[in-house]
Amino acid sequence: MEKDSLLPHGLIFIRQVFPDIICSDQIDFTKTPIIGMNWFLKLVRIAGDKRRSEPWAELISWEPRAFVYHNFLSKTECEHLISRGKPQLARSKVFCHETRMNIESSKRTSSQGFVGSSNVVSDIEKRIADFTFIPVENGERLHVLHYEVGQKLEPHFDYSPCDYYNKTGGARAASVLMYLSDVEEGGETVFPSAKPINCSRKRKKRLELSVKPKMGDALVFWSIKPDGSRDPSSKHCGSAVIKGDKWLAIKFLRVNEYKVWNA
């Protein structure tokens, strides 16, 4: 492919994710953070350039807009997040729209714990902001999840237009899933109605998109379209762990600055 070079591939991706900052094949740097863009261009690689020793970005889907940052976290950072979150682990809960409370549910059977603040966490959050162009202030608290054999997460949307979200920073614009461990079998993040990057735009049938956990990789996907409406293709789930266990950290990014809920 003639356009398989670093800059054109990056422009193709950025045009899909940030259409408002692209004019023809030029980036309008007055509308996006220079540092973040520089970091982004360093990460973008063509699909065949799979360097395992340094970070590189792989665009995996147009709908939802999603990509994997390979080697986003170091082994030391993964271990730090697990050690910070492990003592706080408790049964995972889901948000109930009727009661505006988090409740236990068979839809999510993992355990989770908030990580808290540290220099390592701050550095990771800054990198997330640089790579997503979403300010640190828009992020919810970072938390760690642990899935044992048989545990899973059923299909759901991260986006929600309810009052709770409107009063705490708006809808979740994007989600960052950072895999802290390898999983021997199972545990994939699955988008049942995605349109993978290798799927023709003329193809009407949707294809299931699956991302296998790999220590240090980060999956970033948008729950909203460029016009701010919910992207139905962002519906996703976590397959049951079949062998081994699964650790990951999640950062939800809001449209506006995140604020703690006051009922």
Coordinates of C-alpha atoms in Angstrom, one line a residue:
M1 CA 0.0 0.0 0.0
E2 CA 1.5 3.3 -1.1
K3 CA 0.3 5.2 2.0
D4 CA 1.9 2.7 4.5
S5 CA 4.3 5.1 6.1
L6 CA 4.3 6.7 9.5
L7 CA 2.8 10.1 8.8
P8 CA 0.1 9.1 6.3
H9 CA -1.1 6.2 8.5
G10 CA -1.2 8.6 11.5
L11 CA -3.2 11.1 9.5
I12 CA -5.7 8.5 8.4
F13 CA -6.2 7.5 12.0
I14 CA -6.4 11.0 13.4
R15 CA -8.9 12.1 10.7
Q16 CA -11.2 9.3 11.9
V17 CA -10.8 10.1 15.6
F18 CA -10.3 13.8 15.5
P19 CA -12.0 15.0 12.3
D20 CA -12.2 18.6 13.5
I21 CA -8.4 19.1 13.6
I22 CA -7.7 17.8 10.1
C23 CA -7.8 19.9 6.9
S24 CA -7.0 17.8 3.8
D25 CA -3.8 15.9 4.7
Q26 CA -2.5 18.6 7.2
I27 CA -2.8 18.7 10.9
D28 CA -4.0 21.9 12.4
F29 CA -1.6 22.0 15.4
T30 CA -3.4 25.1 16.8
K31 CA -6.3 22.9 17.8
T32 CA -4.5 20.1 19.5
P33 CA -1.8 19.8 22.1
I34 CA 1.7 19.8 20.4
I35 CA 3.2 17.5 23.0
G36 CA 0.4 15.0 22.8
M37 CA 0.6 15.0 19.0
N38 CA 4.3 14.5 19.0
W39 CA 3.9 11.5 21.3
F40 CA 1.1 10.2 19.1
L41 CA 3.2 10.4 15.9
K42 CA 6.0 8.5 17.7
L43 CA 3.7 5.7 18.6
V44 CA 1.9 5.2 15.3
R45 CA 3.2 2.3 13.2
I46 CA 1.9 0.5 10.2
A47 CA 0.4 -2.9 11.1
G48 CA 3.4 -4.8 9.8
D49 CA 5.9 -2.9 12.0
K50 CA 5.3 -4.9 15.2
R51 CA 8.2 -3.9 17.4
R52 CA 7.9 -5.6 20.7
S53 CA 10.6 -3.6 22.6
E54 CA 9.0 -0.1 22.3
P55 CA 5.5 1.4 22.3
W56 CA 3.6 1.4 19.0
A57 CA 0.0 2.0 18.2
E58 CA -2.3 -0.2 16.1
L59 CA -5.6 1.0 14.8
I60 CA -8.0 -1.9 15.0
S61 CA -11.5 -0.5 14.3
W62 CA -13.3 2.4 12.7
E63 CA -16.5 1.6 14.5
P64 CA -16.0 2.0 17.3
R65 CA -12.9 4.1 17.0
A66 CA -10.4 1.9 18.8
F67 CA -6.8 1.2 18.8
V68 CA -4.2 -0.7 20.9
Y69 CA -1.1 0.9 22.4
H70 CA 1.3 -2.0 22.6
N71 CA 3.8 -1.8 25.4
F72 CA 2.0 1.2 26.9
L73 CA 3.0 0.2 30.4
S74 CA 6.2 -1.3 31.6
K75 CA 6.3 -4.5 33.7
T76 CA 7.2 -2.5 36.7
E77 CA 4.2 -0.2 36.2
C78 CA 1.9 -3.2 35.8
E79 CA 3.2 -4.7 39.0
H80 CA 2.8 -1.3 40.8
L81 CA -0.8 -0.9 39.8
I82 CA -1.6 -4.5 40.9
S83 CA 0.1 -4.0 44.3
R84 CA -1.8 -0.7 44.8
G85 CA -5.2 -2.1 43.9
K86 CA -4.9 -5.6 45.4
P87 CA -5.5 -4.6 49.0
Q88 CA -8.6 -2.7 48.0
L89 CA -10.3 -5.5 46.1
A90 CA -14.0 -6.1 46.7
R91 CA -16.8 -7.6 44.6
S92 CA -17.3 -5.5 41.4
K93 CA -20.6 -3.6 41.1
V94 CA -22.6 -2.0 38.3
F95 CA -24.4 1.3 38.3
C96 CA -28.2 1.0 38.8
H97 CA -30.0 3.8 36.9
E98 CA -33.1 3.4 39.0
T99 CA -31.5 3.8 42.4
R100 CA -28.4 5.8 41.3
M101 CA -26.3 3.4 43.3
N102 CA -23.7 0.7 42.6
I103 CA -25.0 -2.8 43.1
E104 CA -23.7 -6.3 42.8
S105 CA -24.8 -8.1 39.6
S106 CA -24.3 -11.3 37.8
K107 CA -23.4 -9.2 34.8
R108 CA -20.0 -8.4 36.3
T109 CA -18.4 -11.1 38.4
S110 CA -14.9 -9.7 38.9
S111 CA -13.4 -7.9 41.9
Q112 CA -12.0 -4.4 41.8
G113 CA -10.2 -1.8 43.9
F114 CA -9.2 1.8 43.5
V115 CA -5.5 2.4 43.1
G116 CA -5.1 5.8 44.8
S117 CA -2.4 8.4 44.0
S118 CA 1.3 7.9 43.5
N119 CA 4.0 9.3 41.2
V120 CA 3.7 6.2 39.0
V121 CA -0.1 6.7 38.7
S122 CA 0.3 10.4 37.9
D123 CA 2.8 9.6 35.2
I124 CA 0.4 7.1 33.6
E125 CA -2.5 9.5 33.8
K126 CA -0.4 12.2 32.1
R127 CA 0.5 9.8 29.3
I128 CA -3.1 8.8 28.8
A129 CA -4.0 12.5 28.5
D130 CA -1.2 13.0 26.0
F131 CA -2.2 10.1 23.8
T132 CA -6.0 10.7 23.9
F133 CA -6.0 14.5 23.9
I134 CA -8.4 14.4 26.8
P135 CA -7.3 16.4 29.9
V136 CA -6.2 14.6 33.1
E137 CA -9.0 16.4 34.9
N138 CA -11.6 14.6 32.8
G139 CA -10.6 11.2 34.0
E140 CA -12.4 9.2 36.7
R141 CA -10.4 7.5 39.4
L142 CA -8.1 4.7 38.1
H143 CA -9.1 1.3 39.4
V144 CA -7.8 -2.3 39.0
L145 CA -10.0 -5.3 38.2
H146 CA -9.2 -9.0 38.8
Y147 CA -10.9 -11.8 37.0
E148 CA -10.5 -15.4 38.1
V149 CA -11.4 -18.5 36.1
G150 CA -15.1 -18.4 35.1
Q151 CA -15.5 -14.7 35.8
K152 CA -16.7 -12.4 33.1
L153 CA -18.4 -9.1 32.1
E154 CA -21.5 -9.2 30.0
P155 CA -22.2 -6.9 27.0
H156 CA -22.7 -3.2 28.0
F157 CA -22.0 0.4 27.1
D158 CA -19.7 2.6 29.1
Y159 CA -21.6 5.6 27.8
S160 CA -24.7 6.8 29.7
P161 CA -26.7 10.0 29.4
C162 CA -28.4 9.8 32.8
D163 CA -28.4 12.6 35.4
Y164 CA -25.6 11.0 37.4
Y165 CA -23.2 11.4 34.5
N166 CA -24.5 14.7 33.4
K167 CA -23.8 16.1 36.9
T168 CA -20.4 14.6 37.2
G169 CA -18.7 15.6 34.0
G170 CA -20.9 14.4 31.2
A171 CA -20.9 11.2 29.3
R172 CA -17.9 8.9 29.2
A173 CA -16.2 9.8 26.0
A174 CA -13.5 7.1 25.9
S175 CA -12.3 4.2 27.9
V176 CA -8.7 3.1 28.5
L177 CA -8.2 -0.6 29.4
M178 CA -4.7 -1.4 30.5
Y179 CA -3.8 -5.1 30.6
L180 CA -1.6 -5.8 33.6
S181 CA -1.1 -9.5 33.0
D182 CA -1.2 -12.1 30.3
V183 CA -4.1 -14.6 30.3
E184 CA -3.4 -18.2 29.3
E185 CA -6.9 -18.7 27.8
G186 CA -10.0 -16.5 27.6
G187 CA -10.5 -13.1 29.0
E188 CA -10.7 -11.3 25.7
T189 CA -12.3 -7.9 25.3
V190 CA -15.0 -8.4 22.7
F191 CA -17.0 -5.9 20.5
P192 CA -19.8 -7.9 19.0
S193 CA -20.9 -5.2 16.5
A194 CA -17.6 -3.6 15.5
K195 CA -16.2 -2.7 12.1
P196 CA -12.5 -3.8 12.2
I197 CA -9.9 -1.8 10.3
N198 CA -9.5 -4.6 7.8
C199 CA -13.2 -4.7 7.1
S200 CA -14.4 -3.0 3.9
R201 CA -16.5 0.2 4.4
K202 CA -18.9 -1.3 1.9
R203 CA -19.4 -4.4 3.9
K204 CA -22.8 -4.3 5.6
K205 CA -22.3 -7.3 7.9
R206 CA -20.6 -6.4 11.2
L207 CA -17.7 -8.5 12.5
E208 CA -16.9 -9.4 16.0
L209 CA -13.7 -7.7 17.2
S210 CA -11.7 -9.4 19.9
V211 CA -8.6 -8.1 21.8
K212 CA -6.5 -10.6 23.7
P213 CA -5.0 -9.4 27.0
K214 CA -1.2 -8.9 26.9
M215 CA 0.7 -7.4 29.8
G216 CA 1.5 -3.7 29.1
D217 CA -0.9 -3.2 26.2
A218 CA -3.7 -0.6 26.5
L219 CA -6.9 -0.7 24.5
V220 CA -8.4 2.7 23.9
F221 CA -11.9 3.1 22.4
W222 CA -14.4 5.9 22.0
S223 CA -18.0 5.4 23.2
I224 CA -19.2 8.5 21.4
K225 CA -19.2 9.6 17.8
P226 CA -17.6 12.9 16.7
D227 CA -21.0 14.6 17.0
G228 CA -21.3 13.5 20.7
S229 CA -24.0 10.9 20.3
R230 CA -23.5 7.3 21.6
D231 CA -21.7 5.0 19.3
P232 CA -23.8 1.7 19.2
S233 CA -20.7 -0.2 18.0
S234 CA -18.9 0.5 21.3
K235 CA -20.9 -2.1 23.1
H236 CA -18.5 -4.6 24.5
C237 CA -17.9 -7.4 27.0
G238 CA -15.2 -9.4 28.8
S239 CA -15.1 -13.1 27.9
A240 CA -14.8 -15.5 30.8
V241 CA -11.3 -16.4 31.9
I242 CA -10.8 -20.1 31.0
K243 CA -7.2 -20.6 32.3
G244 CA -5.1 -18.3 34.5
D245 CA -6.3 -15.0 35.8
K246 CA -6.7 -11.5 34.4
W247 CA -5.6 -8.2 35.8
L248 CA -6.4 -4.9 34.2
A249 CA -6.6 -1.2 35.1
I250 CA -9.4 1.0 33.7
K251 CA -9.5 4.8 33.2
F252 CA -12.8 6.3 32.1
L253 CA -12.6 9.7 30.4
R254 CA -15.5 12.1 30.5
V255 CA -16.5 14.8 28.0
N256 CA -15.9 17.5 30.7
E257 CA -14.0 17.7 34.0
Y258 CA -14.9 14.9 36.3
K259 CA -16.6 15.8 39.5
V260 CA -17.5 13.6 42.5
W261 CA -21.2 12.8 42.7
N262 CA -23.2 14.6 45.4
A263 CA -26.7 13.2 45.5

